[in-house]
Amino acid sequence: MVTIKSKKEIELMREACKITGLVYKEIEKVIKPGMSTLELDHFAEKVIKENGGIPAQKGYPSGMRGVPDFPATLCVSINDEVIHGIPSAHKIIQDGDLVSVDLVVLKNGFNGDAARTFIVGNASENARKLVEITKQAFFEGIKYAVPGNRIGDISHAIGEFVENKGYSVVREFQGHGIGREMHEDPGIPNYGKPGKGIRLEPGMTLAIEPMVIEGNNDIYQDDDGWTILTDDGSLSAHYENTILITEKEPEILTLV
Ligand code: MG
């Protein structure tokens, strides 16, 4: 079911989203080569708690027998890891790495979801370009996030933009509605046909999240049951914000 948030609910949700955005501002200041992904995770958790939020991904059920719930605040996925990387004390960020971070903060019973790929140190020109295209894909998509348009209009814009630049989009994972639940309807694929899917209405809150791969879009899941990697070992980047559909332009709630 697609939920339409009331004015009051939107005000509550704004707070969770603001904290999510703030965490990324703080991460940008501290992320550096030599840091473990677990250190980054602990840092983010501290910032969230100082601001009265709750890390919503921690304890998220895998839904797979034998695979433990997600153990951390952040998903941290490096280079050929696409999404859902588990922070570890043994995973040390290297100079030139692309570090994709995904985070959901819960506050007032509402969720704020965003992802960024950080370029750490001296990354290659190709790596930088991938990160830029991924971010641009989000902004291409939300040009269509206005009342009367359909989900497929957003999906199509993202997919076309990415593929025209010679990159590919992940097809097995997608954006989603968000609110009291981390994942609500509708699903928002990063490819699709214009004019398809549900019609957008003011009060909808959506997490739109291009996941882009330098090579082809084949992916696989690591034995840990969580981490998703590119089949061909090529680089991947992720960019996500929670947005609000308004009467006019969409509002990006997780950019602070
Ligand atoms: Mg996310």
mmCIF file of C-alpha atoms and ligand atoms in Angstrom:
data_model
loop_
_atom_site.group_PDB
_atom_site.id
_atom_site.type_symbol
_atom_site.label_atom_id
_atom_site.label_comp_id
_atom_site.label_asym_id
_atom_site.label_seq_id
_atom_site.Cartn_x
_atom_site.Cartn_y
_atom_site.Cartn_z
ATOM 1 C CA MET A 1 0.000 0.000 0.000
ATOM 2 C CA VAL A 2 1.256 3.476 -0.885
ATOM 3 C CA THR A 3 0.956 5.825 2.076
ATOM 4 C CA ILE A 4 0.185 9.529 1.733
ATOM 5 C CA LYS A 5 1.691 11.414 4.666
ATOM 6 C CA SER A 6 -0.216 14.148 6.443
ATOM 7 C CA LYS A 7 1.418 17.526 7.124
ATOM 8 C CA LYS A 8 2.082 16.453 10.690
ATOM 9 C CA GLU A 9 3.638 13.144 9.612
ATOM 10 C CA ILE A 10 5.849 14.951 7.128
ATOM 11 C CA GLU A 11 7.137 17.240 9.875
ATOM 12 C CA LEU A 12 8.000 14.205 11.988
ATOM 13 C CA MET A 13 9.667 12.457 9.077
ATOM 14 C CA ARG A 14 11.724 15.530 8.268
ATOM 15 C CA GLU A 15 13.640 15.050 11.517
ATOM 16 C CA ALA A 16 14.735 11.492 10.727
ATOM 17 C CA CYS A 17 15.761 12.554 7.227
ATOM 18 C CA LYS A 18 17.714 15.531 8.538
ATOM 19 C CA ILE A 19 19.781 13.290 10.795
ATOM 20 C CA THR A 20 20.533 10.950 7.879
ATOM 21 C CA GLY A 21 21.820 13.893 5.867
ATOM 22 C CA LEU A 22 23.813 15.189 8.807
ATOM 23 C CA VAL A 23 25.578 11.841 9.267
ATOM 24 C CA TYR A 24 26.882 12.068 5.710
ATOM 25 C CA LYS A 25 28.184 15.582 6.313
ATOM 26 C CA GLU A 26 30.062 14.276 9.347
ATOM 27 C CA ILE A 27 31.341 11.148 7.561
ATOM 28 C CA GLU A 28 32.757 13.328 4.815
ATOM 29 C CA LYS A 29 34.926 15.054 7.407
ATOM 30 C CA VAL A 30 36.425 11.906 8.912
ATOM 31 C CA ILE A 31 36.572 9.201 6.241
ATOM 32 C CA LYS A 32 40.170 8.463 5.258
ATOM 33 C CA PRO A 33 42.540 5.677 4.231
ATOM 34 C CA GLY A 34 43.508 3.403 7.128
ATOM 35 C CA MET A 35 40.088 3.581 8.771
ATOM 36 C CA SER A 36 38.186 0.322 9.165
ATOM 37 C CA THR A 37 34.603 0.163 7.970
ATOM 38 C CA LEU A 38 33.596 -0.775 11.526
ATOM 39 C CA GLU A 39 35.179 2.441 12.850
ATOM 40 C CA LEU A 40 33.095 4.346 10.318
ATOM 41 C CA ASP A 41 30.041 2.456 11.505
ATOM 42 C CA HIS A 42 30.654 3.313 15.162
ATOM 43 C CA PHE A 43 31.220 6.951 14.252
ATOM 44 C CA ALA A 44 27.887 7.114 12.403
ATOM 45 C CA GLU A 45 26.035 5.426 15.241
ATOM 46 C CA LYS A 46 27.398 8.005 17.663
ATOM 47 C CA VAL A 47 26.271 10.918 15.490
ATOM 48 C CA ILE A 48 22.791 9.405 15.118
ATOM 49 C CA LYS A 49 22.364 8.851 18.849
ATOM 50 C CA GLU A 50 23.664 12.327 19.730
ATOM 51 C CA ASN A 51 20.881 13.654 17.537
ATOM 52 C CA GLY A 52 18.158 11.536 19.082
ATOM 53 C CA GLY A 53 17.858 9.027 16.250
ATOM 54 C CA ILE A 54 17.961 5.243 16.067
ATOM 55 C CA PRO A 55 19.983 3.276 13.479
ATOM 56 C CA ALA A 56 17.168 1.504 11.664
ATOM 57 C CA GLN A 57 19.182 -0.989 9.637
ATOM 58 C CA LYS A 58 20.705 -2.581 12.727
ATOM 59 C CA GLY A 59 18.887 -5.849 13.333
ATOM 60 C CA TYR A 60 17.109 -5.726 9.976
ATOM 61 C CA PRO A 61 16.037 -9.295 9.202
ATOM 62 C CA SER A 62 17.776 -11.043 6.322
ATOM 63 C CA GLY A 63 14.713 -13.086 5.531
ATOM 64 C CA MET A 64 17.019 -15.995 4.709
ATOM 65 C CA ARG A 65 17.414 -19.082 6.815
ATOM 66 C CA GLY A 66 20.854 -19.259 8.412
ATOM 67 C CA VAL A 67 21.693 -15.638 7.618
ATOM 68 C CA PRO A 68 21.843 -13.388 10.707
ATOM 69 C CA ASP A 69 20.023 -10.056 10.944
ATOM 70 C CA PHE A 70 22.031 -7.091 9.678
ATOM 71 C CA PRO A 71 24.481 -6.363 12.507
ATOM 72 C CA ALA A 72 25.428 -2.723 11.932
ATOM 73 C CA THR A 73 24.281 0.882 11.558
ATOM 74 C CA LEU A 74 25.715 1.378 8.069
ATOM 75 C CA CYS A 75 25.967 -0.715 4.960
ATOM 76 C CA VAL A 76 29.506 -0.069 3.719
ATOM 77 C CA SER A 77 30.328 -1.419 0.266
ATOM 78 C CA ILE A 78 33.765 -0.861 -1.279
ATOM 79 C CA ASN A 79 34.653 -0.737 -5.004
ATOM 80 C CA ASP A 80 33.101 -3.833 -6.637
ATOM 81 C CA GLU A 81 30.727 -4.253 -3.705
ATOM 82 C CA VAL A 82 27.421 -2.728 -4.784
ATOM 83 C CA ILE A 83 25.289 -2.638 -1.623
ATOM 84 C CA HIS A 84 24.710 -4.252 1.784
ATOM 85 C CA GLY A 85 28.391 -4.590 2.775
ATOM 86 C CA ILE A 86 28.810 -5.461 6.461
ATOM 87 C CA PRO A 87 31.178 -3.195 8.433
ATOM 88 C CA SER A 88 34.222 -5.033 9.785
ATOM 89 C CA ALA A 89 37.298 -4.231 11.862
ATOM 90 C CA HIS A 90 39.305 -6.179 9.267
ATOM 91 C CA LYS A 91 38.126 -4.162 6.321
ATOM 92 C CA ILE A 92 40.465 -1.201 5.981
ATOM 93 C CA ILE A 93 39.661 1.667 3.619
ATOM 94 C CA GLN A 94 42.488 2.191 1.124
ATOM 95 C CA ASP A 95 43.623 5.245 -0.786
ATOM 96 C CA GLY A 96 41.620 5.412 -4.027
ATOM 97 C CA ASP A 97 38.664 3.364 -2.782
ATOM 98 C CA LEU A 98 35.061 4.079 -3.644
ATOM 99 C CA VAL A 99 33.183 3.644 -0.383
ATOM 100 C CA SER A 100 29.409 3.372 -0.773
ATOM 101 C CA VAL A 101 27.511 3.990 2.432
ATOM 102 C CA ASP A 102 23.789 3.365 2.936
ATOM 103 C CA LEU A 103 21.976 4.474 6.067
ATOM 104 C CA VAL A 104 18.451 4.603 7.475
ATOM 105 C CA VAL A 105 17.681 6.654 10.585
ATOM 106 C CA LEU A 106 14.500 6.199 12.594
ATOM 107 C CA LYS A 107 13.051 9.046 14.660
ATOM 108 C CA ASN A 108 9.505 9.816 15.800
ATOM 109 C CA GLY A 109 8.487 6.485 14.268
ATOM 110 C CA PHE A 110 9.550 7.573 10.767
ATOM 111 C CA ASN A 111 12.508 6.580 8.597
ATOM 112 C CA GLY A 112 14.985 8.639 6.567
ATOM 113 C CA ASP A 113 17.012 6.738 3.973
ATOM 114 C CA ALA A 114 19.979 7.946 1.925
ATOM 115 C CA ALA A 115 23.180 6.611 0.347
ATOM 116 C CA ARG A 116 26.403 8.216 -0.855
ATOM 117 C CA THR A 117 29.561 6.935 -2.503
ATOM 118 C CA PHE A 118 32.642 8.604 -1.025
ATOM 119 C CA ILE A 119 35.810 8.933 -3.075
ATOM 120 C CA VAL A 120 38.645 8.336 -0.639
ATOM 121 C CA GLY A 121 41.998 9.849 -1.521
ATOM 122 C CA ASN A 122 43.324 9.607 -5.048
ATOM 123 C CA ALA A 123 40.745 7.648 -7.019
ATOM 124 C CA SER A 124 41.065 7.119 -10.768
ATOM 125 C CA GLU A 125 39.369 9.423 -13.245
ATOM 126 C CA ASN A 126 37.031 6.543 -14.181
ATOM 127 C CA ALA A 127 36.023 6.069 -10.571
ATOM 128 C CA ARG A 128 35.252 9.767 -10.155
ATOM 129 C CA LYS A 129 33.195 9.797 -13.313
ATOM 130 C CA LEU A 130 31.154 6.796 -12.164
ATOM 131 C CA VAL A 131 30.312 8.513 -8.878
ATOM 132 C CA GLU A 132 29.309 11.707 -10.682
ATOM 133 C CA ILE A 133 27.085 9.875 -13.194
ATOM 134 C CA THR A 134 25.361 7.981 -10.370
ATOM 135 C CA LYS A 135 24.573 11.209 -8.541
ATOM 136 C CA GLN A 136 23.412 12.894 -11.739
ATOM 137 C CA ALA A 137 21.133 9.910 -12.455
ATOM 138 C CA PHE A 138 19.246 10.623 -9.234
ATOM 139 C CA PHE A 139 18.722 14.245 -10.246
ATOM 140 C CA GLU A 140 17.635 13.216 -13.749
ATOM 141 C CA GLY A 141 15.081 10.890 -12.146
ATOM 142 C CA ILE A 142 13.557 13.396 -9.765
ATOM 143 C CA LYS A 143 12.904 15.879 -12.570
ATOM 144 C CA TYR A 144 9.890 13.628 -13.159
ATOM 145 C CA ALA A 145 8.879 13.351 -9.500
ATOM 146 C CA VAL A 146 5.874 15.662 -9.752
ATOM 147 C CA PRO A 147 2.137 15.008 -9.294
ATOM 148 C CA GLY A 148 0.465 13.426 -12.303
ATOM 149 C CA ASN A 149 3.604 11.686 -13.499
ATOM 150 C CA ARG A 150 4.098 7.982 -12.856
ATOM 151 C CA ILE A 151 6.806 5.940 -11.181
ATOM 152 C CA GLY A 152 7.871 4.616 -14.586
ATOM 153 C CA ASP A 153 8.734 8.159 -15.679
ATOM 154 C CA ILE A 154 11.338 8.383 -12.899
ATOM 155 C CA SER A 155 12.638 4.865 -13.548
ATOM 156 C CA HIS A 156 12.940 5.454 -17.267
ATOM 157 C CA ALA A 157 14.796 8.745 -16.833
ATOM 158 C CA ILE A 158 17.363 7.141 -14.530
ATOM 159 C CA GLY A 159 17.935 4.062 -16.685
ATOM 160 C CA GLU A 160 18.186 5.994 -19.938
ATOM 161 C CA PHE A 161 20.597 8.527 -18.520
ATOM 162 C CA VAL A 162 22.916 5.857 -17.102
ATOM 163 C CA GLU A 163 22.869 3.610 -20.155
ATOM 164 C CA ASN A 164 23.385 6.492 -22.564
ATOM 165 C CA LYS A 165 26.574 7.279 -20.650
ATOM 166 C CA GLY A 166 27.764 3.689 -21.183
ATOM 167 C CA TYR A 167 27.138 2.379 -17.667
ATOM 168 C CA SER A 168 24.585 -0.114 -16.387
ATOM 169 C CA VAL A 169 21.988 -0.045 -13.617
ATOM 170 C CA VAL A 170 21.392 -2.809 -11.106
ATOM 171 C CA ARG A 171 18.067 -4.479 -11.861
ATOM 172 C CA GLU A 172 17.584 -6.777 -8.870
ATOM 173 C CA PHE A 173 17.381 -3.945 -6.319
ATOM 174 C CA GLN A 174 15.338 -0.782 -6.439
ATOM 175 C CA GLY A 175 14.128 2.323 -4.675
ATOM 176 C CA HIS A 176 10.962 2.267 -2.596
ATOM 177 C CA GLY A 177 8.323 4.186 -0.734
ATOM 178 C CA ILE A 178 9.299 5.000 2.836
ATOM 179 C CA GLY A 179 7.626 6.262 6.002
ATOM 180 C CA ARG A 180 6.761 4.391 9.171
ATOM 181 C CA GLU A 181 8.237 1.373 7.370
ATOM 182 C CA MET A 182 11.712 1.425 5.866
ATOM 183 C CA HIS A 183 10.377 -0.220 2.723
ATOM 184 C CA GLU A 184 6.896 0.720 1.584
ATOM 185 C CA ASP A 185 5.156 0.578 -1.767
ATOM 186 C CA PRO A 186 5.772 1.435 -4.518
ATOM 187 C CA GLY A 187 8.978 -0.209 -5.717
ATOM 188 C CA ILE A 188 11.006 2.204 -7.849
ATOM 189 C CA PRO A 189 13.261 0.367 -10.335
ATOM 190 C CA ASN A 190 16.203 2.186 -11.902
ATOM 191 C CA TYR A 191 14.969 1.298 -15.373
ATOM 192 C CA GLY A 192 11.536 1.090 -16.945
ATOM 193 C CA LYS A 193 8.950 2.487 -19.272
ATOM 194 C CA PRO A 194 7.524 5.997 -19.101
ATOM 195 C CA GLY A 195 3.813 6.207 -18.355
ATOM 196 C CA LYS A 196 3.816 2.960 -16.334
ATOM 197 C CA GLY A 197 3.233 2.384 -12.632
ATOM 198 C CA ILE A 198 1.271 4.332 -10.067
ATOM 199 C CA ARG A 199 0.578 8.036 -10.384
ATOM 200 C CA LEU A 200 2.502 10.368 -8.065
ATOM 201 C CA GLU A 201 0.589 12.416 -5.510
ATOM 202 C CA PRO A 202 1.593 15.106 -3.021
ATOM 203 C CA GLY A 203 2.434 13.582 0.363
ATOM 204 C CA MET A 204 4.176 10.513 -1.046
ATOM 205 C CA THR A 205 7.674 9.998 0.324
ATOM 206 C CA LEU A 206 10.051 7.990 -1.842
ATOM 207 C CA ALA A 207 13.611 6.717 -1.547
ATOM 208 C CA ILE A 208 15.115 6.967 -5.023
ATOM 209 C CA GLU A 209 18.456 5.236 -5.370
ATOM 210 C CA PRO A 210 20.396 4.625 -8.567
ATOM 211 C CA MET A 211 22.932 1.793 -8.176
ATOM 212 C CA VAL A 212 25.299 2.035 -11.116
ATOM 213 C CA ILE A 213 27.979 -0.332 -12.405
ATOM 214 C CA GLU A 214 30.900 0.520 -14.649
ATOM 215 C CA GLY A 215 30.692 -2.814 -16.480
ATOM 216 C CA ASN A 216 27.684 -5.042 -17.137
ATOM 217 C CA ASN A 217 24.933 -5.382 -14.542
ATOM 218 C CA ASP A 218 25.470 -8.989 -13.461
ATOM 219 C CA ILE A 219 25.765 -9.245 -9.699
ATOM 220 C CA TYR A 220 26.093 -11.957 -7.058
ATOM 221 C CA GLN A 221 25.691 -12.312 -3.324
ATOM 222 C CA ASP A 222 28.633 -13.047 -1.058
ATOM 223 C CA ASP A 223 28.625 -16.075 1.241
ATOM 224 C CA ASP A 224 27.885 -13.707 4.145
ATOM 225 C CA GLY A 225 24.291 -13.602 2.845
ATOM 226 C CA TRP A 226 24.291 -9.796 2.586
ATOM 227 C CA THR A 227 27.012 -8.225 0.440
ATOM 228 C CA ILE A 228 26.130 -7.779 -3.240
ATOM 229 C CA LEU A 229 29.086 -7.610 -5.663
ATOM 230 C CA THR A 230 29.587 -7.054 -9.384
ATOM 231 C CA ASP A 231 30.229 -10.272 -11.294
ATOM 232 C CA ASP A 232 32.990 -8.834 -13.444
ATOM 233 C CA GLY A 233 34.731 -7.059 -10.556
ATOM 234 C CA SER A 234 34.030 -3.622 -11.986
ATOM 235 C CA LEU A 235 33.331 -0.603 -9.813
ATOM 236 C CA SER A 236 29.916 0.335 -8.523
ATOM 237 C CA ALA A 237 28.415 3.486 -7.007
ATOM 238 C CA HIS A 238 25.190 4.354 -5.179
ATOM 239 C CA TYR A 239 23.328 7.612 -4.577
ATOM 240 C CA GLU A 240 20.050 7.873 -2.706
ATOM 241 C CA ASN A 241 17.803 10.417 -1.055
ATOM 242 C CA THR A 242 14.382 10.371 0.525
ATOM 243 C CA ILE A 243 12.171 12.852 -1.305
ATOM 244 C CA LEU A 244 8.717 14.312 -0.731
ATOM 245 C CA ILE A 245 6.269 14.747 -3.601
ATOM 246 C CA THR A 246 4.719 18.201 -3.303
ATOM 247 C CA GLU A 247 2.284 20.201 -5.448
ATOM 248 C CA LYS A 248 5.307 21.537 -7.327
ATOM 249 C CA GLU A 249 8.961 20.415 -7.321
ATOM 250 C CA PRO A 250 9.938 17.474 -5.112
ATOM 251 C CA GLU A 251 11.658 18.262 -1.859
ATOM 252 C CA ILE A 252 14.845 16.353 -1.007
ATOM 253 C CA LEU A 253 14.521 15.596 2.698
ATOM 254 C CA THR A 254 17.918 13.974 3.300
ATOM 255 C CA LEU A 255 20.099 16.735 1.822
ATOM 256 C CA VAL A 256 21.186 19.135 4.575
HETATM 257 MG MG MG B 1 19.113 3.165 1.576
#
